Amino acid sequence: MRILGIETSCDETGIAIIDDDLGLLSHQLYSQVKLHADYGGVVPELASRDHVRKIVPLIKAALVEANCKAEDIDGIAYTKGPGLVGALLVGASVGRSLAFAWNVPAIGVHHMEGHLLAPMLDDPKPEFPFIALLVSGGHTMMVKVSGIGQYEVLGESVDDAAGEAFDKTAKMMGLEYPGGPLLAKLAEKGISGTYTFPRPMTDKPGLNFSFSGLKTAASNTIRKEPEDEQTRANIACAFQEAVVDTLAIKCRRALKYTGLKRLVVAGGVSANTQLRSQLEDMMSKINGKVYYPRLEFCTDNGAMIAYAGLQRLKAGQTEPLESKAKPRWPLDSLPAI
Ligand code: KG4
Ligand code: ZN
């Protein structure tokens, strides 16, 4: 079975072709970050228009790269939600229409399921069950994963997502959108321990997250401290340490609570080097193992949607002709396969 995957939930147009036997045959990505950088964040209307502009040329490029024709495609997977409704509608309309024209089934994929399964695109693949920490620009979630579609949400952010806190703090420091990776880079030059920020909600039981207080603490420090490069790096370093520590504490807690030893970390923030190394250390101490997607599949991409869609289409799940986008869509409402 060969599936074309389409991702358009936010500011990346991602197209990929995956084959059940041969693996990933092609993936194409167009990032709109430059378009939105001037506005300091994603402008939904501009995002939709840019997806419309790029989607068909990228589908064509993915077919060429995979050396296959329309007749070789057995199904189409597109991101159905959650995300920006206008952006989602572009992928859903194009995906559903192409499937109709090519007379193949279509499936609407949950964006966070795509992230969660992204480590499966490479070997070694994590075996079920495992704990997944999903950390993106829109979501922070701790999930017990017993199989595809068998998701128990153990905790999530009550306010800002981890990536959002990175981006907002970076913006306060004058870094360009999306500031998460730039803040992480600045933090590398910082001296650890110069500043200390809170590790929110770690002193109370439970697995929910809250990052807005930490963001405010960082903002107050940014405002009152000098603006030289070393001070900025020290603040970035303290902020990153606080986020990473908080995420690591909650992961350890989720593993202890469930008795599991396998951890999957996915979503844009899983590209963070400090987070990766701290979690590696923690997991080796408890004889566990942590799995990440390869770096290019941490942030939004079509490959993860193609992979998740392939699993569901193989199981016989399909979308009716009048499919729609779901800007809000609880992960634990998905059917199991
Ligand atoms: O998963 P993603 O591409 O989009 C959403 O679904 O939201 O995640 C993007 C988020 C942004 O907030 C970005 O700043 C953050 O991931 N991010 C990082 C790093 N790389 C991406 N945050 C911290 N450190 C990084 N290295
Ligand atoms: Zn995402």
PDB file of N, CA and C in Angstrom, residues 6 114-115 154 184 190 271 304 335:
ATOM      1  N   ILE A   6      -0.486  14.574   3.539  1.00  0.00           N
ATOM      2  CA  ILE A   6      -0.557  16.032   3.387  1.00  0.00           C
ATOM      3  C   ILE A   6      -0.672  16.694   4.758  1.00  0.00           C
ATOM      4  N   GLY A 114       0.137  12.080  14.498  1.00  0.00           N
ATOM      5  CA  GLY A 114       1.261  12.115  13.554  1.00  0.00           C
ATOM      6  C   GLY A 114       2.575  12.332  14.296  1.00  0.00           C
ATOM      7  N   HIS A 115       2.615  13.361  15.155  1.00  0.00           N
ATOM      8  CA  HIS A 115       3.846  13.634  15.927  1.00  0.00           C
ATOM      9  C   HIS A 115       4.240  12.417  16.765  1.00  0.00           C
ATOM     10  N   LEU A 154      -2.514  11.672  30.234  1.00  0.00           N
ATOM     11  CA  LEU A 154      -2.231  11.694  31.671  1.00  0.00           C
ATOM     12  C   LEU A 154      -2.098  13.122  32.185  1.00  0.00           C
ATOM     13  N   ALA A 184      17.281  28.586  22.194  1.00  0.00           N
ATOM     14  CA  ALA A 184      18.097  27.420  22.571  1.00  0.00           C
ATOM     15  C   ALA A 184      19.561  27.644  22.179  1.00  0.00           C
ATOM     16  N   GLY A 190      25.192  30.662  27.596  1.00  0.00           N
ATOM     17  CA  GLY A 190      24.862  31.147  28.931  1.00  0.00           C
ATOM     18  C   GLY A 190      25.592  30.386  30.030  1.00  0.00           C
ATOM     19  N   ALA A 271      13.224  18.682  19.331  1.00  0.00           N
ATOM     20  CA  ALA A 271      14.499  18.943  18.646  1.00  0.00           C
ATOM     21  C   ALA A 271      15.505  19.578  19.599  1.00  0.00           C
ATOM     22  N   MET A 304       5.063  12.189   8.782  1.00  0.00           N
ATOM     23  CA  MET A 304       4.370  11.646   9.960  1.00  0.00           C
ATOM     24  C   MET A 304       2.874  11.450   9.687  1.00  0.00           C
ATOM     25  N   PRO A 335     -10.456   6.512  17.395  1.00  0.00           N
ATOM     26  CA  PRO A 335     -10.723   5.069  17.498  1.00  0.00           C
ATOM     27  C   PRO A 335      -9.412   4.268  17.477  1.00  0.00           C
TER      28      PRO A 335
END
